Amino acid sequence: MLDSFGLEVLRRDECVALLSAVNVGRVVYTRRGLPAVQPVRFVLRDEDVLCGAPAGSALFAAADGNVVAFEADIFAPDLASGWYVTVLGRAAELRNGSVAAALPDLSWRPRTDDRFLRIPIEVVTGRRLG
Amino acid sequence: MLDSFGLEVLRRDECVALLSAVNVGRVVYTRRGLPAVQPVRFVLRDEDVLCGAPAGSALFAAADGNVVAFEADIFAPDLASGWYVTVLGRAAELRNGSVAAALPDLSWRPRTDDRFLRIPIEVVTGRRLG
């Protein structure tokens, strides 16, 4: 199915499969009333996006407990093909210690106070080009 | 200079130079009170981000006249190196016909009602890894 702009609309399972194949995305949130965005390393676990966030970061402070968007994409260099997927969900700190202990390093620079944010895939939309 | 998370802080001129070397970014805005994000094709002109937006798109409706963020990044597949740059600025429709006429195609799928958004680089921040 094509949307009104001529892009292929992806199903939820297609979006989830695409997200599981990449390792970087962007958390989109609101900071002091303004749009904000932070690239993050992430993994998918049981249809939750799990990403790293230093405890003292603006991302962690603003996202924990709030609805955020999460986006990932891949485009060919010539932009003739590619896809993008956007998730909406209420972010929360991942407090399950056994799940956290099994995660790979997800910070840009590992620190002892690193935390994880969990973004459940409550709403997901995706488009494919080419 | 490193930030408190160990990432190299980029100067404004470095951020602008990096943005000028890529062709896809993401406009981050607020839609119905929720964070939203739309990947776009863009070019840089005189320190303005110019991106394509179909006239009937949620992006165009929500961004025109409002402060938005714009993000671009490149990361190595192993995430050992890379950079990301984020712009804040008040988006407005590009109404300068001669500038618009000289732009390349910036929509994912060209349409006759395509518009351009102009996002001035009012605030820019960037970080480099590795």
PDB file of C-alpha atoms in Angstrom:
ATOM      1  CA  MET A   1       0.000   0.000   0.000  1.00  0.00           C
ATOM      2  CA  LEU A   2       1.221   3.492  -0.858  1.00  0.00           C
ATOM      3  CA  ASP A   3       0.540   6.551   1.263  1.00  0.00           C
ATOM      4  CA  SER A   4      -0.695   9.816  -0.222  1.00  0.00           C
ATOM      5  CA  PHE A   5       2.905  10.814  -0.946  1.00  0.00           C
ATOM      6  CA  GLY A   6       3.761   7.690  -2.927  1.00  0.00           C
ATOM      7  CA  LEU A   7       5.744   5.858  -0.244  1.00  0.00           C
ATOM      8  CA  GLU A   8       5.147   2.220   0.645  1.00  0.00           C
ATOM      9  CA  VAL A   9       3.465   1.861   4.042  1.00  0.00           C
ATOM     10  CA  LEU A  10       5.147  -0.821   6.161  1.00  0.00           C
ATOM     11  CA  ARG A  11       3.271  -3.190   8.444  1.00  0.00           C
ATOM     12  CA  ARG A  12       4.088  -3.378  12.140  1.00  0.00           C
ATOM     13  CA  ASP A  13       5.978  -6.670  11.759  1.00  0.00           C
ATOM     14  CA  GLU A  14       8.019  -5.216   8.904  1.00  0.00           C
ATOM     15  CA  CYS A  15       8.879  -2.163  11.009  1.00  0.00           C
ATOM     16  CA  VAL A  16       9.960  -4.335  13.936  1.00  0.00           C
ATOM     17  CA  ALA A  17      12.099  -6.523  11.661  1.00  0.00           C
ATOM     18  CA  LEU A  18      13.834  -3.468  10.198  1.00  0.00           C
ATOM     19  CA  LEU A  19      14.509  -2.003  13.643  1.00  0.00           C
ATOM     20  CA  SER A  20      16.070  -5.267  14.742  1.00  0.00           C
ATOM     21  CA  ALA A  21      18.621  -4.986  11.924  1.00  0.00           C
ATOM     22  CA  VAL A  22      20.181  -1.657  12.954  1.00  0.00           C
ATOM     23  CA  ASN A  23      22.121  -0.479  15.987  1.00  0.00           C
ATOM     24  CA  VAL A  24      21.665   3.312  16.010  1.00  0.00           C
ATOM     25  CA  GLY A  25      18.500   5.369  16.292  1.00  0.00           C
ATOM     26  CA  ARG A  26      17.371   8.744  17.561  1.00  0.00           C
ATOM     27  CA  VAL A  27      15.257   9.506  20.599  1.00  0.00           C
ATOM     28  CA  VAL A  28      13.027  12.521  20.009  1.00  0.00           C
ATOM     29  CA  TYR A  29      11.741  14.289  23.090  1.00  0.00           C
ATOM     30  CA  THR A  30      10.803  17.655  24.505  1.00  0.00           C
ATOM     31  CA  ARG A  31      13.327  19.685  26.459  1.00  0.00           C
ATOM     32  CA  ARG A  32      12.314  22.961  28.074  1.00  0.00           C
ATOM     33  CA  GLY A  33       9.371  23.120  25.726  1.00  0.00           C
ATOM     34  CA  LEU A  34      11.462  22.704  22.592  1.00  0.00           C
ATOM     35  CA  PRO A  35      11.928  19.716  20.283  1.00  0.00           C
ATOM     36  CA  ALA A  36      15.112  17.788  21.044  1.00  0.00           C
ATOM     37  CA  VAL A  37      16.833  14.757  19.560  1.00  0.00           C
ATOM     38  CA  GLN A  38      19.620  12.472  20.730  1.00  0.00           C
ATOM     39  CA  PRO A  39      21.235   9.714  18.664  1.00  0.00           C
ATOM     40  CA  VAL A  40      21.596   6.523  20.687  1.00  0.00           C
ATOM     41  CA  ARG A  41      22.843   2.982  20.413  1.00  0.00           C
ATOM     42  CA  PHE A  42      19.983   0.569  20.944  1.00  0.00           C
ATOM     43  CA  VAL A  43      18.791  -3.017  20.833  1.00  0.00           C
ATOM     44  CA  LEU A  44      15.316  -4.473  20.447  1.00  0.00           C
ATOM     45  CA  ARG A  45      14.052  -6.872  23.143  1.00  0.00           C
ATOM     46  CA  ASP A  46      10.502  -8.234  23.097  1.00  0.00           C
ATOM     47  CA  GLU A  47       9.342  -5.233  21.030  1.00  0.00           C
ATOM     48  CA  ASP A  48      10.888  -2.762  23.437  1.00  0.00           C
ATOM     49  CA  VAL A  49      13.560  -0.342  22.260  1.00  0.00           C
ATOM     50  CA  LEU A  50      16.345  -0.394  24.865  1.00  0.00           C
ATOM     51  CA  CYS A  51      18.897   2.392  24.584  1.00  0.00           C
ATOM     52  CA  GLY A  52      21.732   3.751  26.623  1.00  0.00           C
ATOM     53  CA  ALA A  53      21.531   7.079  28.445  1.00  0.00           C
ATOM     54  CA  PRO A  54      24.013   8.500  30.929  1.00  0.00           C
ATOM     55  CA  ALA A  55      22.308   9.211  34.269  1.00  0.00           C
ATOM     56  CA  GLY A  56      23.183  12.907  34.101  1.00  0.00           C
ATOM     57  CA  SER A  57      22.166  13.457  30.483  1.00  0.00           C
ATOM     58  CA  ALA A  58      19.432  15.776  29.256  1.00  0.00           C
ATOM     59  CA  LEU A  59      17.981  12.783  27.464  1.00  0.00           C
ATOM     60  CA  PHE A  60      17.636  10.721  30.608  1.00  0.00           C
ATOM     61  CA  ALA A  61      16.202  13.595  32.635  1.00  0.00           C
ATOM     62  CA  ALA A  62      13.640  14.550  30.004  1.00  0.00           C
ATOM     63  CA  ALA A  63      12.652  11.153  28.632  1.00  0.00           C
ATOM     64  CA  ASP A  64      12.186   9.022  31.752  1.00  0.00           C
ATOM     65  CA  GLY A  65       8.417   8.814  32.285  1.00  0.00           C
ATOM     66  CA  ASN A  66       7.432  10.764  29.176  1.00  0.00           C
ATOM     67  CA  VAL A  67       6.130   9.867  25.738  1.00  0.00           C
ATOM     68  CA  VAL A  68       8.969  10.041  23.233  1.00  0.00           C
ATOM     69  CA  ALA A  69       9.465   9.191  19.598  1.00  0.00           C
ATOM     70  CA  PHE A  70      12.228   6.941  18.380  1.00  0.00           C
ATOM     71  CA  GLU A  71      13.401   6.872  14.783  1.00  0.00           C
ATOM     72  CA  ALA A  72      15.770   4.716  12.757  1.00  0.00           C
ATOM     73  CA  ASP A  73      16.438   4.661   9.037  1.00  0.00           C
ATOM     74  CA  ILE A  74      18.749   3.461   6.309  1.00  0.00           C
ATOM     75  CA  PHE A  75      19.055   5.117   2.909  1.00  0.00           C
ATOM     76  CA  ALA A  76      21.171   4.241  -0.090  1.00  0.00           C
ATOM     77  CA  PRO A  77      23.787   6.930  -0.829  1.00  0.00           C
ATOM     78  CA  ASP A  78      21.898   7.928  -3.975  1.00  0.00           C
ATOM     79  CA  LEU A  79      18.600   8.001  -1.989  1.00  0.00           C
ATOM     80  CA  ALA A  80      16.960   5.749  -4.573  1.00  0.00           C
ATOM     81  CA  SER A  81      16.014   3.269  -1.872  1.00  0.00           C
ATOM     82  CA  GLY A  82      15.743   3.049   1.868  1.00  0.00           C
ATOM     83  CA  TRP A  83      13.323   3.006   4.775  1.00  0.00           C
ATOM     84  CA  TYR A  84      12.452   4.817   7.960  1.00  0.00           C
ATOM     85  CA  VAL A  85      10.558   3.670  11.023  1.00  0.00           C
ATOM     86  CA  THR A  86       9.196   5.781  13.855  1.00  0.00           C
ATOM     87  CA  VAL A  87       8.023   4.504  17.251  1.00  0.00           C
ATOM     88  CA  LEU A  88       5.949   6.309  19.852  1.00  0.00           C
ATOM     89  CA  GLY A  89       5.996   5.099  23.441  1.00  0.00           C
ATOM     90  CA  ARG A  90       6.297   6.177  27.040  1.00  0.00           C
ATOM     91  CA  ALA A  91       9.956   5.917  28.023  1.00  0.00           C
ATOM     92  CA  ALA A  92      10.974   4.608  31.407  1.00  0.00           C
ATOM     93  CA  GLU A  93      14.227   3.640  33.009  1.00  0.00           C
ATOM     94  CA  LEU A  94      14.893  -0.071  32.607  1.00  0.00           C
ATOM     95  CA  ARG A  95      14.943  -1.276  36.224  1.00  0.00           C
ATOM     96  CA  ASN A  96      15.045  -5.019  35.576  1.00  0.00           C
ATOM     97  CA  GLY A  97      18.567  -5.805  36.704  1.00  0.00           C
ATOM     98  CA  SER A  98      18.810  -9.197  35.033  1.00  0.00           C
ATOM     99  CA  VAL A  99      17.705  -7.781  31.683  1.00  0.00           C
ATOM    100  CA  ALA A 100      20.102  -4.843  32.053  1.00  0.00           C
ATOM    101  CA  ALA A 101      22.990  -7.121  33.013  1.00  0.00           C
ATOM    102  CA  ALA A 102      22.532  -9.117  29.811  1.00  0.00           C
ATOM    103  CA  LEU A 103      22.626  -6.073  27.529  1.00  0.00           C
ATOM    104  CA  PRO A 104      25.625  -5.095  25.444  1.00  0.00           C
ATOM    105  CA  ASP A 105      27.301  -1.756  26.040  1.00  0.00           C
ATOM    106  CA  LEU A 106      24.895   0.885  24.694  1.00  0.00           C
ATOM    107  CA  SER A 107      26.612   4.146  25.579  1.00  0.00           C
ATOM    108  CA  TRP A 108      28.773   6.192  23.234  1.00  0.00           C
ATOM    109  CA  ARG A 109      31.419   6.272  25.943  1.00  0.00           C
ATOM    110  CA  PRO A 110      30.914   3.753  28.766  1.00  0.00           C
ATOM    111  CA  ARG A 111      30.585   5.234  32.261  1.00  0.00           C
ATOM    112  CA  THR A 112      29.863   3.727  35.624  1.00  0.00           C
ATOM    113  CA  ASP A 113      26.596   5.673  35.958  1.00  0.00           C
ATOM    114  CA  ASP A 114      25.095   4.563  32.655  1.00  0.00           C
ATOM    115  CA  ARG A 115      21.394   3.859  32.616  1.00  0.00           C
ATOM    116  CA  PHE A 116      19.049   2.246  30.103  1.00  0.00           C
ATOM    117  CA  LEU A 117      15.810   3.664  28.785  1.00  0.00           C
ATOM    118  CA  ARG A 118      13.027   1.346  27.696  1.00  0.00           C
ATOM    119  CA  ILE A 119      10.703   2.619  24.966  1.00  0.00           C
ATOM    120  CA  PRO A 120       7.822   0.209  24.355  1.00  0.00           C
ATOM    121  CA  ILE A 121       6.620   0.065  20.755  1.00  0.00           C
ATOM    122  CA  GLU A 122       3.132   1.410  21.439  1.00  0.00           C
ATOM    123  CA  VAL A 123       2.694   2.937  17.994  1.00  0.00           C
ATOM    124  CA  VAL A 124       4.974   2.246  15.055  1.00  0.00           C
ATOM    125  CA  THR A 125       4.900   3.582  11.521  1.00  0.00           C
ATOM    126  CA  GLY A 126       7.277   3.003   8.662  1.00  0.00           C
ATOM    127  CA  ARG A 127       7.820   3.810   5.035  1.00  0.00           C
ATOM    128  CA  ARG A 128       9.941   2.272   2.300  1.00  0.00           C
ATOM    129  CA  LEU A 129      11.374   4.006  -0.756  1.00  0.00           C
ATOM    130  CA  GLY A 130      12.257   2.384  -4.012  1.00  0.00           C
TER     131      GLY A 130
ATOM    132  CA  MET B   1      37.172  19.856  24.125  1.00  0.00           C
ATOM    133  CA  LEU B   2      35.282  16.901  25.559  1.00  0.00           C
ATOM    134  CA  ASP B   3      31.836  17.125  27.090  1.00  0.00           C
ATOM    135  CA  SER B   4      30.988  15.509  30.424  1.00  0.00           C
ATOM    136  CA  PHE B   5      30.238  12.243  28.613  1.00  0.00           C
ATOM    137  CA  GLY B   6      33.608  12.023  26.866  1.00  0.00           C
ATOM    138  CA  LEU B   7      32.497  13.152  23.409  1.00  0.00           C
ATOM    139  CA  GLU B   8      34.342  15.795  21.415  1.00  0.00           C
ATOM    140  CA  VAL B   9      32.384  19.050  21.235  1.00  0.00           C
ATOM    141  CA  LEU B  10      32.295  20.448  17.694  1.00  0.00           C
ATOM    142  CA  ARG B  11      32.523  24.138  16.880  1.00  0.00           C
ATOM    143  CA  ARG B  12      29.801  25.844  14.866  1.00  0.00           C
ATOM    144  CA  ASP B  13      31.927  25.961  11.710  1.00  0.00           C
ATOM    145  CA  GLU B  14      32.700  22.244  12.067  1.00  0.00           C
ATOM    146  CA  CYS B  15      28.993  21.460  12.470  1.00  0.00           C
ATOM    147  CA  VAL B  16      28.099  23.478   9.378  1.00  0.00           C
ATOM    148  CA  ALA B  17      30.833  21.790   7.344  1.00  0.00           C
ATOM    149  CA  LEU B  18      29.597  18.338   8.366  1.00  0.00           C
ATOM    150  CA  LEU B  19      25.994  19.210   7.521  1.00  0.00           C
ATOM    151  CA  SER B  20      27.072  20.373   4.082  1.00  0.00           C
ATOM    152  CA  ALA B  21      28.499  16.907   3.377  1.00  0.00           C
ATOM    153  CA  VAL B  22      25.278  14.891   3.815  1.00  0.00           C
ATOM    154  CA  ASN B  23      21.948  14.839   2.015  1.00  0.00           C
ATOM    155  CA  VAL B  24      19.515  13.343   4.551  1.00  0.00           C
ATOM    156  CA  GLY B  25      18.511  14.611   7.970  1.00  0.00           C
ATOM    157  CA  ARG B  26      15.547  14.493  10.310  1.00  0.00           C
ATOM    158  CA  VAL B  27      13.185  17.303  11.229  1.00  0.00           C
ATOM    159  CA  VAL B  28      12.018  17.003  14.838  1.00  0.00           C
ATOM    160  CA  TYR B  29       8.815  18.794  15.726  1.00  0.00           C
ATOM    161  CA  THR B  30       5.722  18.652  17.879  1.00  0.00           C
ATOM    162  CA  ARG B  31       2.509  17.172  16.522  1.00  0.00           C
ATOM    163  CA  ARG B  32      -0.653  17.220  18.588  1.00  0.00           C
ATOM    164  CA  GLY B  33       1.478  17.705  21.686  1.00  0.00           C
ATOM    165  CA  LEU B  34       3.687  14.702  21.001  1.00  0.00           C
ATOM    166  CA  PRO B  35       7.259  14.471  19.734  1.00  0.00           C
ATOM    167  CA  ALA B  36       7.425  13.726  16.009  1.00  0.00           C
ATOM    168  CA  VAL B  37      10.211  13.174  13.507  1.00  0.00           C
ATOM    169  CA  GLN B  38      10.390  13.106   9.718  1.00  0.00           C
ATOM    170  CA  PRO B  39      13.434  12.136   7.661  1.00  0.00           C
ATOM    171  CA  VAL B  40      13.995  14.595   4.819  1.00  0.00           C
ATOM    172  CA  ARG B  41      16.311  15.304   1.939  1.00  0.00           C
ATOM    173  CA  PHE B  42      18.011  18.649   2.436  1.00  0.00           C
ATOM    174  CA  VAL B  43      20.653  21.060   1.272  1.00  0.00           C
ATOM    175  CA  LEU B  44      22.483  23.824   3.099  1.00  0.00           C
ATOM    176  CA  ARG B  45      22.314  27.358   1.661  1.00  0.00           C
ATOM    177  CA  ASP B  46      23.871  30.320   3.499  1.00  0.00           C
ATOM    178  CA  GLU B  47      23.609  28.467   6.826  1.00  0.00           C
ATOM    179  CA  ASP B  48      19.954  27.670   6.290  1.00  0.00           C
ATOM    180  CA  VAL B  49      18.758  24.083   6.150  1.00  0.00           C
ATOM    181  CA  LEU B  50      16.393  23.775   3.169  1.00  0.00           C
ATOM    182  CA  CYS B  51      14.334  20.607   3.033  1.00  0.00           C
ATOM    183  CA  GLY B  52      11.461  19.271   1.018  1.00  0.00           C
ATOM    184  CA  ALA B  53       7.965  18.899   2.471  1.00  0.00           C
ATOM    185  CA  PRO B  54       4.768  18.032   0.618  1.00  0.00           C
ATOM    186  CA  ALA B  55       2.163  20.765   1.105  1.00  0.00           C
ATOM    187  CA  GLY B  56      -0.307  18.328   2.698  1.00  0.00           C
ATOM    188  CA  SER B  57       2.155  16.637   5.007  1.00  0.00           C
ATOM    189  CA  ALA B  58       2.002  16.619   8.795  1.00  0.00           C
ATOM    190  CA  LEU B  59       5.538  17.956   8.745  1.00  0.00           C
ATOM    191  CA  PHE B  60       4.645  21.002   6.678  1.00  0.00           C
ATOM    192  CA  ALA B  61       1.511  21.763   8.693  1.00  0.00           C
ATOM    193  CA  ALA B  62       3.256  21.462  12.049  1.00  0.00           C
ATOM    194  CA  ALA B  63       6.674  22.918  11.282  1.00  0.00           C
ATOM    195  CA  ASP B  64       5.859  26.062   9.282  1.00  0.00           C
ATOM    196  CA  GLY B  65       6.270  28.959  11.725  1.00  0.00           C
ATOM    197  CA  ASN B  66       7.433  26.868  14.681  1.00  0.00           C
ATOM    198  CA  VAL B  67      10.765  26.146  16.322  1.00  0.00           C
ATOM    199  CA  VAL B  68      11.999  22.738  15.221  1.00  0.00           C
ATOM    200  CA  ALA B  69      15.130  20.698  15.644  1.00  0.00           C
ATOM    201  CA  PHE B  70      17.029  19.226  12.732  1.00  0.00           C
ATOM    202  CA  GLU B  71      19.504  16.389  13.103  1.00  0.00           C
ATOM    203  CA  ALA B  72      22.004  14.662  10.838  1.00  0.00           C
ATOM    204  CA  ASP B  73      24.653  12.095  11.627  1.00  0.00           C
ATOM    205  CA  ILE B  74      27.041   9.543  10.200  1.00  0.00           C
ATOM    206  CA  PHE B  75      28.374   6.571  12.141  1.00  0.00           C
ATOM    207  CA  ALA B  76      30.785   3.842  11.131  1.00  0.00           C
ATOM    208  CA  PRO B  77      29.093   0.401  11.052  1.00  0.00           C
ATOM    209  CA  ASP B  78      31.072  -0.663  14.143  1.00  0.00           C
ATOM    210  CA  LEU B  79      30.144   2.622  15.876  1.00  0.00           C
ATOM    211  CA  ALA B  80      33.808   3.281  16.675  1.00  0.00           C
ATOM    212  CA  SER B  81      33.624   6.666  14.972  1.00  0.00           C
ATOM    213  CA  GLY B  82      31.078   9.130  13.729  1.00  0.00           C
ATOM    214  CA  TRP B  83      29.394  12.434  14.441  1.00  0.00           C
ATOM    215  CA  TYR B  84      26.018  14.005  14.996  1.00  0.00           C
ATOM    216  CA  VAL B  85      24.853  17.582  14.648  1.00  0.00           C
ATOM    217  CA  THR B  86      21.628  19.144  15.872  1.00  0.00           C
ATOM    218  CA  VAL B  87      20.177  22.488  14.797  1.00  0.00           C
ATOM    219  CA  LEU B  88      17.441  24.532  16.454  1.00  0.00           C
ATOM    220  CA  GLY B  89      15.608  27.160  14.458  1.00  0.00           C
ATOM    221  CA  ARG B  90      12.209  28.555  13.588  1.00  0.00           C
ATOM    222  CA  ALA B  91      11.035  26.833  10.415  1.00  0.00           C
ATOM    223  CA  ALA B  92       9.245  28.751   7.709  1.00  0.00           C
ATOM    224  CA  GLU B  93       8.147  28.013   4.195  1.00  0.00           C
ATOM    225  CA  LEU B  94      10.765  29.103   1.679  1.00  0.00           C
ATOM    226  CA  ARG B  95       8.909  31.753  -0.313  1.00  0.00           C
ATOM    227  CA  ASN B  96      11.829  33.062  -2.346  1.00  0.00           C
ATOM    228  CA  GLY B  97      10.913  31.779  -5.770  1.00  0.00           C
ATOM    229  CA  SER B  98      14.333  32.264  -7.340  1.00  0.00           C
ATOM    230  CA  VAL B  99      16.048  30.353  -4.514  1.00  0.00           C
ATOM    231  CA  ALA B 100      13.423  27.614  -4.706  1.00  0.00           C
ATOM    232  CA  ALA B 101      13.717  27.343  -8.472  1.00  0.00           C
ATOM    233  CA  ALA B 102      17.465  26.732  -8.187  1.00  0.00           C
ATOM    234  CA  LEU B 103      17.105  23.889  -5.678  1.00  0.00           C
ATOM    235  CA  PRO B 104      17.470  20.231  -6.576  1.00  0.00           C
ATOM    236  CA  ASP B 105      14.554  17.882  -6.050  1.00  0.00           C
ATOM    237  CA  LEU B 106      14.215  17.444  -2.275  1.00  0.00           C
ATOM    238  CA  SER B 107      11.112  15.272  -1.936  1.00  0.00           C
ATOM    239  CA  TRP B 108      11.102  11.514  -1.511  1.00  0.00           C
ATOM    240  CA  ARG B 109       8.597  11.309  -4.346  1.00  0.00           C
ATOM    241  CA  PRO B 110       8.271  14.479  -6.423  1.00  0.00           C
ATOM    242  CA  ARG B 111       4.802  16.033  -6.547  1.00  0.00           C
ATOM    243  CA  THR B 112       3.457  19.176  -8.087  1.00  0.00           C
ATOM    244  CA  ASP B 113       2.502  20.601  -4.695  1.00  0.00           C
ATOM    245  CA  ASP B 114       5.911  20.189  -3.079  1.00  0.00           C
ATOM    246  CA  ARG B 115       7.059  22.942  -0.764  1.00  0.00           C
ATOM    247  CA  PHE B 116      10.366  23.790   0.886  1.00  0.00           C
ATOM    248  CA  LEU B 117      10.947  24.484   4.545  1.00  0.00           C
ATOM    249  CA  ARG B 118      13.758  26.786   5.611  1.00  0.00           C
ATOM    250  CA  ILE B 119      15.311  26.130   9.020  1.00  0.00           C
ATOM    251  CA  PRO B 120      17.847  28.814   9.948  1.00  0.00           C
ATOM    252  CA  ILE B 121      20.774  27.574  11.988  1.00  0.00           C
ATOM    253  CA  GLU B 122      20.005  29.639  15.086  1.00  0.00           C
ATOM    254  CA  VAL B 123      21.589  27.188  17.522  1.00  0.00           C
ATOM    255  CA  VAL B 124      23.807  24.295  16.479  1.00  0.00           C
ATOM    256  CA  THR B 125      25.531  21.647  18.560  1.00  0.00           C
ATOM    257  CA  GLY B 126      27.574  18.673  17.486  1.00  0.00           C
ATOM    258  CA  ARG B 127      29.625  15.830  18.842  1.00  0.00           C
ATOM    259  CA  ARG B 128      32.269  13.574  17.356  1.00  0.00           C
ATOM    260  CA  LEU B 129      33.118  10.013  18.409  1.00  0.00           C
ATOM    261  CA  GLY B 130      36.424   8.303  17.985  1.00  0.00           C
TER     262      GLY B 130
END
